[in-house]
Amino acid sequence: MINYSWVISQLDTAPQEGNLNDVVKTVHWRYKAVDGDYQAETYSSFACGEPSPNDFTAYPDLTEQDVIGWLESGLDIDSMKESLANQIEALKNPPIVVKPLPWSENTEA
């Protein structure tokens, strides 16, 4: 079974935008998949939309779950999970394997 998790690396903010302070503009993130001893991850950034003054959370009050909610509503999570699952499957069952040359006495690759 594959376990997925988020890692938020950084939040880029605009010091002021209209009457709002410390407005998050970009979220830098990693999405990790772990299946036993095998793991894969993807890293990217997410550009946040324009903030709504009526629904704005001050920077010090943001939680990791708030930011993950933005990512999950703005990214194709199913596609990311499929890609990471394929990477893990390729680690478990490599499609290409380097073998020693058959005429070589050295049995290590």
PDB file of N, CA and C in Angstrom:
ATOM      1  N   MET A   1       0.833  -1.176   0.000  1.00  0.00           N
ATOM      2  CA  MET A   1       0.000   0.000   0.000  1.00  0.00           C
ATOM      3  C   MET A   1       0.881   1.244   0.000  1.00  0.00           C
ATOM      4  N   ILE A   2       0.546   2.189  -0.852  1.00  0.00           N
ATOM      5  CA  ILE A   2       1.328   3.408  -0.968  1.00  0.00           C
ATOM      6  C   ILE A   2       0.743   4.485  -0.054  1.00  0.00           C
ATOM      7  N   ASN A   3       1.620   5.095   0.734  1.00  0.00           N
ATOM      8  CA  ASN A   3       1.229   6.223   1.581  1.00  0.00           C
ATOM      9  C   ASN A   3       1.736   7.513   0.950  1.00  0.00           C
ATOM     10  N   TYR A   4       0.855   8.487   0.828  1.00  0.00           N
ATOM     11  CA  TYR A   4       1.191   9.770   0.213  1.00  0.00           C
ATOM     12  C   TYR A   4       1.227  10.853   1.283  1.00  0.00           C
ATOM     13  N   SER A   5       2.146  11.812   1.123  1.00  0.00           N
ATOM     14  CA  SER A   5       2.221  12.917   2.074  1.00  0.00           C
ATOM     15  C   SER A   5       2.773  14.169   1.392  1.00  0.00           C
ATOM     16  N   TRP A   6       2.394  15.309   1.945  1.00  0.00           N
ATOM     17  CA  TRP A   6       2.844  16.609   1.456  1.00  0.00           C
ATOM     18  C   TRP A   6       4.007  17.105   2.296  1.00  0.00           C
ATOM     19  N   VAL A   7       4.920  17.833   1.651  1.00  0.00           N
ATOM     20  CA  VAL A   7       5.956  18.591   2.336  1.00  0.00           C
ATOM     21  C   VAL A   7       5.920  19.993   1.726  1.00  0.00           C
ATOM     22  N   ILE A   8       5.593  20.974   2.547  1.00  0.00           N
ATOM     23  CA  ILE A   8       5.597  22.358   2.089  1.00  0.00           C
ATOM     24  C   ILE A   8       6.978  22.912   2.379  1.00  0.00           C
ATOM     25  N   SER A   9       7.710  23.314   1.337  1.00  0.00           N
ATOM     26  CA  SER A   9       9.092  23.755   1.496  1.00  0.00           C
ATOM     27  C   SER A   9       9.223  25.247   1.739  1.00  0.00           C
ATOM     28  N   GLN A  10       8.347  26.020   1.087  1.00  0.00           N
ATOM     29  CA  GLN A  10       8.519  27.471   1.148  1.00  0.00           C
ATOM     30  C   GLN A  10       7.246  28.157   0.689  1.00  0.00           C
ATOM     31  N   LEU A  11       6.983  29.334   1.249  1.00  0.00           N
ATOM     32  CA  LEU A  11       5.883  30.183   0.808  1.00  0.00           C
ATOM     33  C   LEU A  11       6.474  31.525   0.395  1.00  0.00           C
ATOM     34  N   ASP A  12       6.296  31.894  -0.884  1.00  0.00           N
ATOM     35  CA  ASP A  12       6.735  33.206  -1.355  1.00  0.00           C
ATOM     36  C   ASP A  12       5.578  34.179  -1.151  1.00  0.00           C
ATOM     37  N   THR A  13       5.878  35.328  -0.557  1.00  0.00           N
ATOM     38  CA  THR A  13       4.813  36.279  -0.244  1.00  0.00           C
ATOM     39  C   THR A  13       5.106  37.662  -0.816  1.00  0.00           C
ATOM     40  N   ALA A  14       4.027  38.382  -1.101  1.00  0.00           N
ATOM     41  CA  ALA A  14       4.125  39.799  -1.437  1.00  0.00           C
ATOM     42  C   ALA A  14       3.937  40.558  -0.126  1.00  0.00           C
ATOM     43  N   PRO A  15       4.848  41.461   0.223  1.00  0.00           N
ATOM     44  CA  PRO A  15       4.737  42.168   1.495  1.00  0.00           C
ATOM     45  C   PRO A  15       3.399  42.903   1.657  1.00  0.00           C
ATOM     46  N   GLN A  16       2.908  43.467   0.550  1.00  0.00           N
ATOM     47  CA  GLN A  16       1.623  44.156   0.623  1.00  0.00           C
ATOM     48  C   GLN A  16       0.941  44.081  -0.738  1.00  0.00           C
ATOM     49  N   GLU A  17      -0.346  43.841  -0.692  1.00  0.00           N
ATOM     50  CA  GLU A  17      -1.157  43.805  -1.902  1.00  0.00           C
ATOM     51  C   GLU A  17      -2.499  44.445  -1.554  1.00  0.00           C
ATOM     52  N   GLY A  18      -2.695  45.659  -2.024  1.00  0.00           N
ATOM     53  CA  GLY A  18      -3.876  46.407  -1.612  1.00  0.00           C
ATOM     54  C   GLY A  18      -3.807  46.669  -0.121  1.00  0.00           C
ATOM     55  N   ASN A  19      -4.850  46.297   0.592  1.00  0.00           N
ATOM     56  CA  ASN A  19      -4.889  46.470   2.051  1.00  0.00           C
ATOM     57  C   ASN A  19      -4.429  45.226   2.793  1.00  0.00           C
ATOM     58  N   LEU A  20      -3.951  44.222   2.069  1.00  0.00           N
ATOM     59  CA  LEU A  20      -3.546  42.955   2.684  1.00  0.00           C
ATOM     60  C   LEU A  20      -2.030  42.887   2.809  1.00  0.00           C
ATOM     61  N   ASN A  21      -1.559  42.291   3.900  1.00  0.00           N
ATOM     62  CA  ASN A  21      -0.120  42.142   4.143  1.00  0.00           C
ATOM     63  C   ASN A  21       0.287  40.672   4.058  1.00  0.00           C
ATOM     64  N   ASP A  22       1.530  40.467   3.612  1.00  0.00           N
ATOM     65  CA  ASP A  22       2.123  39.122   3.542  1.00  0.00           C
ATOM     66  C   ASP A  22       1.201  38.152   2.813  1.00  0.00           C
ATOM     67  N   VAL A  23       0.930  38.473   1.561  1.00  0.00           N
ATOM     68  CA  VAL A  23       0.030  37.671   0.729  1.00  0.00           C
ATOM     69  C   VAL A  23       0.824  36.557   0.059  1.00  0.00           C
ATOM     70  N   VAL A  24       0.442  35.308   0.286  1.00  0.00           N
ATOM     71  CA  VAL A  24       1.132  34.166  -0.313  1.00  0.00           C
ATOM     72  C   VAL A  24       0.868  34.170  -1.818  1.00  0.00           C
ATOM     73  N   LYS A  25       1.951  34.187  -2.589  1.00  0.00           N
ATOM     74  CA  LYS A  25       1.858  34.193  -4.050  1.00  0.00           C
ATOM     75  C   LYS A  25       2.224  32.841  -4.653  1.00  0.00           C
ATOM     76  N   THR A  26       3.193  32.151  -4.027  1.00  0.00           N
ATOM     77  CA  THR A  26       3.663  30.867  -4.564  1.00  0.00           C
ATOM     78  C   THR A  26       3.943  29.904  -3.419  1.00  0.00           C
ATOM     79  N   VAL A  27       3.496  28.657  -3.593  1.00  0.00           N
ATOM     80  CA  VAL A  27       3.770  27.580  -2.638  1.00  0.00           C
ATOM     81  C   VAL A  27       4.737  26.616  -3.307  1.00  0.00           C
ATOM     82  N   HIS A  28       5.857  26.355  -2.669  1.00  0.00           N
ATOM     83  CA  HIS A  28       6.816  25.353  -3.149  1.00  0.00           C
ATOM     84  C   HIS A  28       6.542  24.073  -2.358  1.00  0.00           C
ATOM     85  N   TRP A  29       6.350  22.962  -3.063  1.00  0.00           N
ATOM     86  CA  TRP A  29       5.886  21.750  -2.400  1.00  0.00           C
ATOM     87  C   TRP A  29       6.536  20.501  -2.991  1.00  0.00           C
ATOM     88  N   ARG A  30       6.475  19.439  -2.191  1.00  0.00           N
ATOM     89  CA  ARG A  30       6.834  18.084  -2.635  1.00  0.00           C
ATOM     90  C   ARG A  30       5.676  17.180  -2.255  1.00  0.00           C
ATOM     91  N   TYR A  31       5.400  16.218  -3.119  1.00  0.00           N
ATOM     92  CA  TYR A  31       4.385  15.211  -2.826  1.00  0.00           C
ATOM     93  C   TYR A  31       5.109  13.876  -2.847  1.00  0.00           C
ATOM     94  N   LYS A  32       5.110  13.180  -1.709  1.00  0.00           N
ATOM     95  CA  LYS A  32       5.892  11.961  -1.538  1.00  0.00           C
ATOM     96  C   LYS A  32       4.993  10.728  -1.514  1.00  0.00           C
ATOM     97  N   ALA A  33       5.515   9.657  -2.064  1.00  0.00           N
ATOM     98  CA  ALA A  33       4.843   8.365  -2.033  1.00  0.00           C
ATOM     99  C   ALA A  33       5.829   7.353  -1.465  1.00  0.00           C
ATOM    100  N   VAL A  34       5.358   6.561  -0.495  1.00  0.00           N
ATOM    101  CA  VAL A  34       6.206   5.549   0.135  1.00  0.00           C
ATOM    102  C   VAL A  34       5.457   4.227   0.150  1.00  0.00           C
ATOM    103  N   ASP A  35       6.131   3.193  -0.326  1.00  0.00           N
ATOM    104  CA  ASP A  35       5.584   1.834  -0.322  1.00  0.00           C
ATOM    105  C   ASP A  35       6.681   0.915   0.198  1.00  0.00           C
ATOM    106  N   GLY A  36       6.677   0.674   1.501  1.00  0.00           N
ATOM    107  CA  GLY A  36       7.731  -0.152   2.101  1.00  0.00           C
ATOM    108  C   GLY A  36       9.078   0.532   1.959  1.00  0.00           C
ATOM    109  N   ASP A  37      10.020  -0.153   1.307  1.00  0.00           N
ATOM    110  CA  ASP A  37      11.360   0.393   1.106  1.00  0.00           C
ATOM    111  C   ASP A  37      11.461   1.290  -0.123  1.00  0.00           C
ATOM    112  N   TYR A  38      10.395   1.417  -0.878  1.00  0.00           N
ATOM    113  CA  TYR A  38      10.412   2.187  -2.118  1.00  0.00           C
ATOM    114  C   TYR A  38       9.732   3.537  -1.916  1.00  0.00           C
ATOM    115  N   GLN A  39      10.346   4.566  -2.513  1.00  0.00           N
ATOM    116  CA  GLN A  39       9.727   5.878  -2.428  1.00  0.00           C
ATOM    117  C   GLN A  39       9.996   6.683  -3.687  1.00  0.00           C
ATOM    118  N   ALA A  40       9.083   7.588  -3.957  1.00  0.00           N
ATOM    119  CA  ALA A  40       9.200   8.499  -5.091  1.00  0.00           C
ATOM    120  C   ALA A  40       8.581   9.821  -4.659  1.00  0.00           C
ATOM    121  N   GLU A  41       8.972  10.880  -5.325  1.00  0.00           N
ATOM    122  CA  GLU A  41       8.372  12.162  -5.007  1.00  0.00           C
ATOM    123  C   GLU A  41       8.417  13.077  -6.213  1.00  0.00           C
ATOM    124  N   THR A  42       7.560  14.060  -6.161  1.00  0.00           N
ATOM    125  CA  THR A  42       7.560  15.096  -7.180  1.00  0.00           C
ATOM    126  C   THR A  42       7.658  16.430  -6.468  1.00  0.00           C
ATOM    127  N   TYR A  43       8.328  17.380  -7.104  1.00  0.00           N
ATOM    128  CA  TYR A  43       8.522  18.707  -6.520  1.00  0.00           C
ATOM    129  C   TYR A  43       8.088  19.743  -7.531  1.00  0.00           C
ATOM    130  N   SER A  44       7.388  20.746  -7.074  1.00  0.00           N
ATOM    131  CA  SER A  44       6.973  21.816  -7.969  1.00  0.00           C
ATOM    132  C   SER A  44       6.582  23.031  -7.148  1.00  0.00           C
ATOM    133  N   SER A  45       6.025  24.001  -7.837  1.00  0.00           N
ATOM    134  CA  SER A  45       5.499  25.180  -7.164  1.00  0.00           C
ATOM    135  C   SER A  45       4.097  25.439  -7.692  1.00  0.00           C
ATOM    136  N   PHE A  46       3.317  26.118  -6.890  1.00  0.00           N
ATOM    137  CA  PHE A  46       1.919  26.393  -7.193  1.00  0.00           C
ATOM    138  C   PHE A  46       1.688  27.889  -7.055  1.00  0.00           C
ATOM    139  N   ALA A  47       1.239  28.511  -8.141  1.00  0.00           N
ATOM    140  CA  ALA A  47       0.932  29.937  -8.105  1.00  0.00           C
ATOM    141  C   ALA A  47      -0.466  30.119  -7.523  1.00  0.00           C
ATOM    142  N   CYS A  48      -0.548  30.903  -6.472  1.00  0.00           N
ATOM    143  CA  CYS A  48      -1.826  31.147  -5.819  1.00  0.00           C
ATOM    144  C   CYS A  48      -2.611  32.207  -6.592  1.00  0.00           C
ATOM    145  N   GLY A  49      -3.898  32.104  -6.539  1.00  0.00           N
ATOM    146  CA  GLY A  49      -4.751  33.088  -7.186  1.00  0.00           C
ATOM    147  C   GLY A  49      -4.788  34.388  -6.393  1.00  0.00           C
ATOM    148  N   GLU A  50      -5.562  35.316  -6.904  1.00  0.00           N
ATOM    149  CA  GLU A  50      -5.721  36.594  -6.215  1.00  0.00           C
ATOM    150  C   GLU A  50      -6.461  36.382  -4.900  1.00  0.00           C
ATOM    151  N   PRO A  51      -5.983  36.995  -3.836  1.00  0.00           N
ATOM    152  CA  PRO A  51      -6.648  36.813  -2.539  1.00  0.00           C
ATOM    153  C   PRO A  51      -7.977  37.569  -2.481  1.00  0.00           C
ATOM    154  N   SER A  52      -8.873  37.027  -1.744  1.00  0.00           N
ATOM    155  CA  SER A  52     -10.156  37.686  -1.506  1.00  0.00           C
ATOM    156  C   SER A  52     -10.098  38.366  -0.138  1.00  0.00           C
ATOM    157  N   PRO A  53     -10.294  39.676  -0.088  1.00  0.00           N
ATOM    158  CA  PRO A  53     -10.260  40.355   1.210  1.00  0.00           C
ATOM    159  C   PRO A  53     -11.292  39.792   2.190  1.00  0.00           C
ATOM    160  N   ASN A  54     -12.385  39.221   1.675  1.00  0.00           N
ATOM    161  CA  ASN A  54     -13.433  38.671   2.538  1.00  0.00           C
ATOM    162  C   ASN A  54     -13.092  37.286   3.083  1.00  0.00           C
ATOM    163  N   ASP A  55     -12.129  36.613   2.444  1.00  0.00           N
ATOM    164  CA  ASP A  55     -11.791  35.235   2.825  1.00  0.00           C
ATOM    165  C   ASP A  55     -10.275  35.103   3.008  1.00  0.00           C
ATOM    166  N   PHE A  56      -9.649  36.134   3.536  1.00  0.00           N
ATOM    167  CA  PHE A  56      -8.192  36.171   3.659  1.00  0.00           C
ATOM    168  C   PHE A  56      -7.773  35.723   5.050  1.00  0.00           C
ATOM    169  N   THR A  57      -6.780  34.832   5.098  1.00  0.00           N
ATOM    170  CA  THR A  57      -6.206  34.408   6.376  1.00  0.00           C
ATOM    171  C   THR A  57      -4.852  35.080   6.519  1.00  0.00           C
ATOM    172  N   ALA A  58      -4.652  35.778   7.610  1.00  0.00           N
ATOM    173  CA  ALA A  58      -3.379  36.446   7.857  1.00  0.00           C
ATOM    174  C   ALA A  58      -2.252  35.416   7.893  1.00  0.00           C
ATOM    175  N   TYR A  59      -1.096  35.804   7.385  1.00  0.00           N
ATOM    176  CA  TYR A  59       0.033  34.879   7.279  1.00  0.00           C
ATOM    177  C   TYR A  59       0.336  34.154   8.594  1.00  0.00           C
ATOM    178  N   PRO A  60       0.401  34.848   9.730  1.00  0.00           N
ATOM    179  CA  PRO A  60       0.723  34.134  10.983  1.00  0.00           C
ATOM    180  C   PRO A  60      -0.347  33.119  11.391  1.00  0.00           C
ATOM    181  N   ASP A  61      -1.554  33.260  10.847  1.00  0.00           N
ATOM    182  CA  ASP A  61      -2.644  32.356  11.204  1.00  0.00           C
ATOM    183  C   ASP A  61      -2.793  31.172  10.248  1.00  0.00           C
ATOM    184  N   LEU A  62      -2.005  31.149   9.163  1.00  0.00           N
ATOM    185  CA  LEU A  62      -2.087  30.033   8.218  1.00  0.00           C
ATOM    186  C   LEU A  62      -1.603  28.746   8.879  1.00  0.00           C
ATOM    187  N   THR A  63      -2.234  27.646   8.523  1.00  0.00           N
ATOM    188  CA  THR A  63      -1.787  26.335   8.972  1.00  0.00           C
ATOM    189  C   THR A  63      -1.322  25.539   7.768  1.00  0.00           C
ATOM    190  N   GLU A  64      -0.579  24.483   8.036  1.00  0.00           N
ATOM    191  CA  GLU A  64      -0.150  23.601   6.957  1.00  0.00           C
ATOM    192  C   GLU A  64      -1.369  23.033   6.223  1.00  0.00           C
ATOM    193  N   GLN A  65      -2.419  22.708   6.971  1.00  0.00           N
ATOM    194  CA  GLN A  65      -3.644  22.171   6.358  1.00  0.00           C
ATOM    195  C   GLN A  65      -4.309  23.182   5.444  1.00  0.00           C
ATOM    196  N   ASP A  66      -4.263  24.479   5.789  1.00  0.00           N
ATOM    197  CA  ASP A  66      -4.796  25.513   4.897  1.00  0.00           C
ATOM    198  C   ASP A  66      -4.091  25.455   3.546  1.00  0.00           C
ATOM    199  N   VAL A  67      -2.765  25.430   3.587  1.00  0.00           N
ATOM    200  CA  VAL A  67      -1.969  25.457   2.356  1.00  0.00           C
ATOM    201  C   VAL A  67      -2.167  24.154   1.567  1.00  0.00           C
ATOM    202  N   ILE A  68      -2.198  23.020   2.245  1.00  0.00           N
ATOM    203  CA  ILE A  68      -2.457  21.743   1.566  1.00  0.00           C
ATOM    204  C   ILE A  68      -3.832  21.784   0.897  1.00  0.00           C
ATOM    205  N   GLY A  69      -4.805  22.403   1.533  1.00  0.00           N
ATOM    206  CA  GLY A  69      -6.132  22.555   0.934  1.00  0.00           C
ATOM    207  C   GLY A  69      -6.072  23.319  -0.378  1.00  0.00           C
ATOM    208  N   TRP A  70      -5.263  24.375  -0.422  1.00  0.00           N
ATOM    209  CA  TRP A  70      -5.091  25.125  -1.677  1.00  0.00           C
ATOM    210  C   TRP A  70      -4.531  24.215  -2.759  1.00  0.00           C
ATOM    211  N   LEU A  71      -3.495  23.436  -2.387  1.00  0.00           N
ATOM    212  CA  LEU A  71      -2.857  22.548  -3.363  1.00  0.00           C
ATOM    213  C   LEU A  71      -3.837  21.487  -3.858  1.00  0.00           C
ATOM    214  N   GLU A  72      -4.560  20.882  -2.941  1.00  0.00           N
ATOM    215  CA  GLU A  72      -5.466  19.794  -3.323  1.00  0.00           C
ATOM    216  C   GLU A  72      -6.638  20.290  -4.152  1.00  0.00           C
ATOM    217  N   SER A  73      -7.006  21.547  -4.002  1.00  0.00           N
ATOM    218  CA  SER A  73      -8.092  22.063  -4.816  1.00  0.00           C
ATOM    219  C   SER A  73      -7.597  22.589  -6.164  1.00  0.00           C
ATOM    220  N   GLY A  74      -6.286  22.835  -6.298  1.00  0.00           N
ATOM    221  CA  GLY A  74      -5.763  23.408  -7.530  1.00  0.00           C
ATOM    222  C   GLY A  74      -4.914  22.476  -8.380  1.00  0.00           C
ATOM    223  N   LEU A  75      -4.587  21.286  -7.865  1.00  0.00           N
ATOM    224  CA  LEU A  75      -3.735  20.351  -8.607  1.00  0.00           C
ATOM    225  C   LEU A  75      -4.501  19.072  -8.923  1.00  0.00           C
ATOM    226  N   ASP A  76      -4.025  18.348  -9.931  1.00  0.00           N
ATOM    227  CA  ASP A  76      -4.631  17.065 -10.311  1.00  0.00           C
ATOM    228  C   ASP A  76      -3.992  15.961  -9.470  1.00  0.00           C
ATOM    229  N   ILE A  77      -4.534  15.745  -8.283  1.00  0.00           N
ATOM    230  CA  ILE A  77      -3.967  14.796  -7.321  1.00  0.00           C
ATOM    231  C   ILE A  77      -4.001  13.364  -7.863  1.00  0.00           C
ATOM    232  N   ASP A  78      -5.087  12.979  -8.519  1.00  0.00           N
ATOM    233  CA  ASP A  78      -5.181  11.617  -9.060  1.00  0.00           C
ATOM    234  C   ASP A  78      -4.060  11.341 -10.050  1.00  0.00           C
ATOM    235  N   SER A  79      -3.762  12.298 -10.909  1.00  0.00           N
ATOM    236  CA  SER A  79      -2.680  12.139 -11.883  1.00  0.00           C
ATOM    237  C   SER A  79      -1.325  12.046 -11.192  1.00  0.00           C
ATOM    238  N   MET A  80      -1.128  12.853 -10.150  1.00  0.00           N
ATOM    239  CA  MET A  80       0.137  12.808  -9.406  1.00  0.00           C
ATOM    240  C   MET A  80       0.307  11.456  -8.727  1.00  0.00           C
ATOM    241  N   LYS A  81      -0.761  10.935  -8.127  1.00  0.00           N
ATOM    242  CA  LYS A  81      -0.688   9.627  -7.475  1.00  0.00           C
ATOM    243  C   LYS A  81      -0.363   8.531  -8.489  1.00  0.00           C
ATOM    244  N   GLU A  82      -0.983   8.607  -9.646  1.00  0.00           N
ATOM    245  CA  GLU A  82      -0.726   7.602 -10.687  1.00  0.00           C
ATOM    246  C   GLU A  82       0.730   7.647 -11.134  1.00  0.00           C
ATOM    247  N   SER A  83       1.256   8.841 -11.334  1.00  0.00           N
ATOM    248  CA  SER A  83       2.648   8.991 -11.753  1.00  0.00           C
ATOM    249  C   SER A  83       3.608   8.452 -10.695  1.00  0.00           C
ATOM    250  N   LEU A  84       3.367   8.778  -9.434  1.00  0.00           N
ATOM    251  CA  LEU A  84       4.233   8.290  -8.363  1.00  0.00           C
ATOM    252  C   LEU A  84       4.121   6.775  -8.203  1.00  0.00           C
ATOM    253  N   ALA A  85       2.920   6.237  -8.333  1.00  0.00           N
ATOM    254  CA  ALA A  85       2.739   4.780  -8.254  1.00  0.00           C
ATOM    255  C   ALA A  85       3.504   4.092  -9.384  1.00  0.00           C
ATOM    256  N   ASN A  86       3.503   4.685 -10.585  1.00  0.00           N
ATOM    257  CA  ASN A  86       4.252   4.123 -11.712  1.00  0.00           C
ATOM    258  C   ASN A  86       5.750   4.169 -11.452  1.00  0.00           C
ATOM    259  N   GLN A  87       6.215   5.253 -10.828  1.00  0.00           N
ATOM    260  CA  GLN A  87       7.643   5.344 -10.490  1.00  0.00           C
ATOM    261  C   GLN A  87       8.035   4.259  -9.487  1.00  0.00           C
ATOM    262  N   ILE A  88       7.191   4.048  -8.496  1.00  0.00           N
ATOM    263  CA  ILE A  88       7.479   3.006  -7.500  1.00  0.00           C
ATOM    264  C   ILE A  88       7.453   1.631  -8.146  1.00  0.00           C
ATOM    265  N   GLU A  89       6.500   1.387  -9.019  1.00  0.00           N
ATOM    266  CA  GLU A  89       6.435   0.093  -9.717  1.00  0.00           C
ATOM    267  C   GLU A  89       7.701  -0.139 -10.546  1.00  0.00           C
ATOM    268  N   ALA A  90       8.213   0.927 -11.180  1.00  0.00           N
ATOM    269  CA  ALA A  90       9.448   0.811 -11.967  1.00  0.00           C
ATOM    270  C   ALA A  90      10.650   0.536 -11.067  1.00  0.00           C
ATOM    271  N   LEU A  91      10.612   1.026  -9.840  1.00  0.00           N
ATOM    272  CA  LEU A  91      11.693   0.714  -8.899  1.00  0.00           C
ATOM    273  C   LEU A  91      11.615  -0.747  -8.456  1.00  0.00           C
ATOM    274  N   LYS A  92      10.392  -1.222  -8.237  1.00  0.00           N
ATOM    275  CA  LYS A  92      10.205  -2.619  -7.810  1.00  0.00           C
ATOM    276  C   LYS A  92      10.533  -3.602  -8.932  1.00  0.00           C
ATOM    277  N   ASN A  93      10.136  -3.263 -10.134  1.00  0.00           N
ATOM    278  CA  ASN A  93      10.310  -4.125 -11.307  1.00  0.00           C
ATOM    279  C   ASN A  93      10.916  -3.298 -12.435  1.00  0.00           C
ATOM    280  N   PRO A  94      12.231  -3.063 -12.379  1.00  0.00           N
ATOM    281  CA  PRO A  94      12.856  -2.184 -13.368  1.00  0.00           C
ATOM    282  C   PRO A  94      12.628  -2.680 -14.795  1.00  0.00           C
ATOM    283  N   PRO A  95      12.219  -1.774 -15.696  1.00  0.00           N
ATOM    284  CA  PRO A  95      12.001  -2.165 -17.085  1.00  0.00           C
ATOM    285  C   PRO A  95      13.314  -2.408 -17.832  1.00  0.00           C
ATOM    286  N   ILE A  96      14.407  -1.823 -17.356  1.00  0.00           N
ATOM    287  CA  ILE A  96      15.732  -1.997 -17.945  1.00  0.00           C
ATOM    288  C   ILE A  96      16.694  -2.361 -16.815  1.00  0.00           C
ATOM    289  N   VAL A  97      17.486  -3.399 -17.046  1.00  0.00           N
ATOM    290  CA  VAL A  97      18.447  -3.848 -16.049  1.00  0.00           C
ATOM    291  C   VAL A  97      19.815  -3.924 -16.719  1.00  0.00           C
ATOM    292  N   VAL A  98      20.829  -3.356 -16.071  1.00  0.00           N
ATOM    293  CA  VAL A  98      22.195  -3.430 -16.579  1.00  0.00           C
ATOM    294  C   VAL A  98      22.812  -4.719 -16.054  1.00  0.00           C
ATOM    295  N   LYS A  99      23.260  -5.552 -16.973  1.00  0.00           N
ATOM    296  CA  LYS A  99      23.882  -6.820 -16.595  1.00  0.00           C
ATOM    297  C   LYS A  99      25.328  -6.803 -17.049  1.00  0.00           C
ATOM    298  N   PRO A 100      26.160  -7.606 -16.406  1.00  0.00           N
ATOM    299  CA  PRO A 100      27.557  -7.681 -16.851  1.00  0.00           C
ATOM    300  C   PRO A 100      27.625  -8.306 -18.248  1.00  0.00           C
ATOM    301  N   LEU A 101      28.649  -7.955 -18.966  1.00  0.00           N
ATOM    302  CA  LEU A 101      28.843  -8.532 -20.295  1.00  0.00           C
ATOM    303  C   LEU A 101      29.032 -10.041 -20.159  1.00  0.00           C
ATOM    304  N   PRO A 102      28.405 -10.805 -21.022  1.00  0.00           N
ATOM    305  CA  PRO A 102      28.459 -12.264 -20.868  1.00  0.00           C
ATOM    306  C   PRO A 102      29.868 -12.852 -21.005  1.00  0.00           C
ATOM    307  N   TRP A 103      30.747 -12.153 -21.657  1.00  0.00           N
ATOM    308  CA  TRP A 103      32.101 -12.656 -21.844  1.00  0.00           C
ATOM    309  C   TRP A 103      33.063 -12.134 -20.785  1.00  0.00           C
ATOM    310  N   SER A 104      32.538 -11.325 -19.854  1.00  0.00           N
ATOM    311  CA  SER A 104      33.380 -10.770 -18.813  1.00  0.00           C
ATOM    312  C   SER A 104      33.467 -11.730 -17.637  1.00  0.00           C
ATOM    313  N   GLU A 105      34.655 -11.837 -17.044  1.00  0.00           N
ATOM    314  CA  GLU A 105      34.803 -12.670 -15.856  1.00  0.00           C
ATOM    315  C   GLU A 105      34.255 -11.961 -14.623  1.00  0.00           C
ATOM    316  N   ASN A 106      34.197 -10.646 -14.681  1.00  0.00           N
ATOM    317  CA  ASN A 106      33.681  -9.861 -13.568  1.00  0.00           C
ATOM    318  C   ASN A 106      32.149 -10.010 -13.559  1.00  0.00           C
ATOM    319  N   THR A 107      31.615 -10.526 -12.475  1.00  0.00           N
ATOM    320  CA  THR A 107      30.164 -10.754 -12.407  1.00  0.00           C
ATOM    321  C   THR A 107      29.413  -9.577 -11.821  1.00  0.00           C
ATOM    322  N   GLU A 108      30.129  -8.528 -11.415  1.00  0.00           N
ATOM    323  CA  GLU A 108      29.467  -7.355 -10.881  1.00  0.00           C
ATOM    324  C   GLU A 108      29.330  -6.299 -11.971  1.00  0.00           C
ATOM    325  N   ALA A 109      28.209  -5.603 -11.988  1.00  0.00           N
ATOM    326  CA  ALA A 109      27.964  -4.572 -12.990  1.00  0.00           C
ATOM    327  C   ALA A 109      28.707  -3.307 -12.642  1.00  0.00           C
TER     328      ALA A 109
END
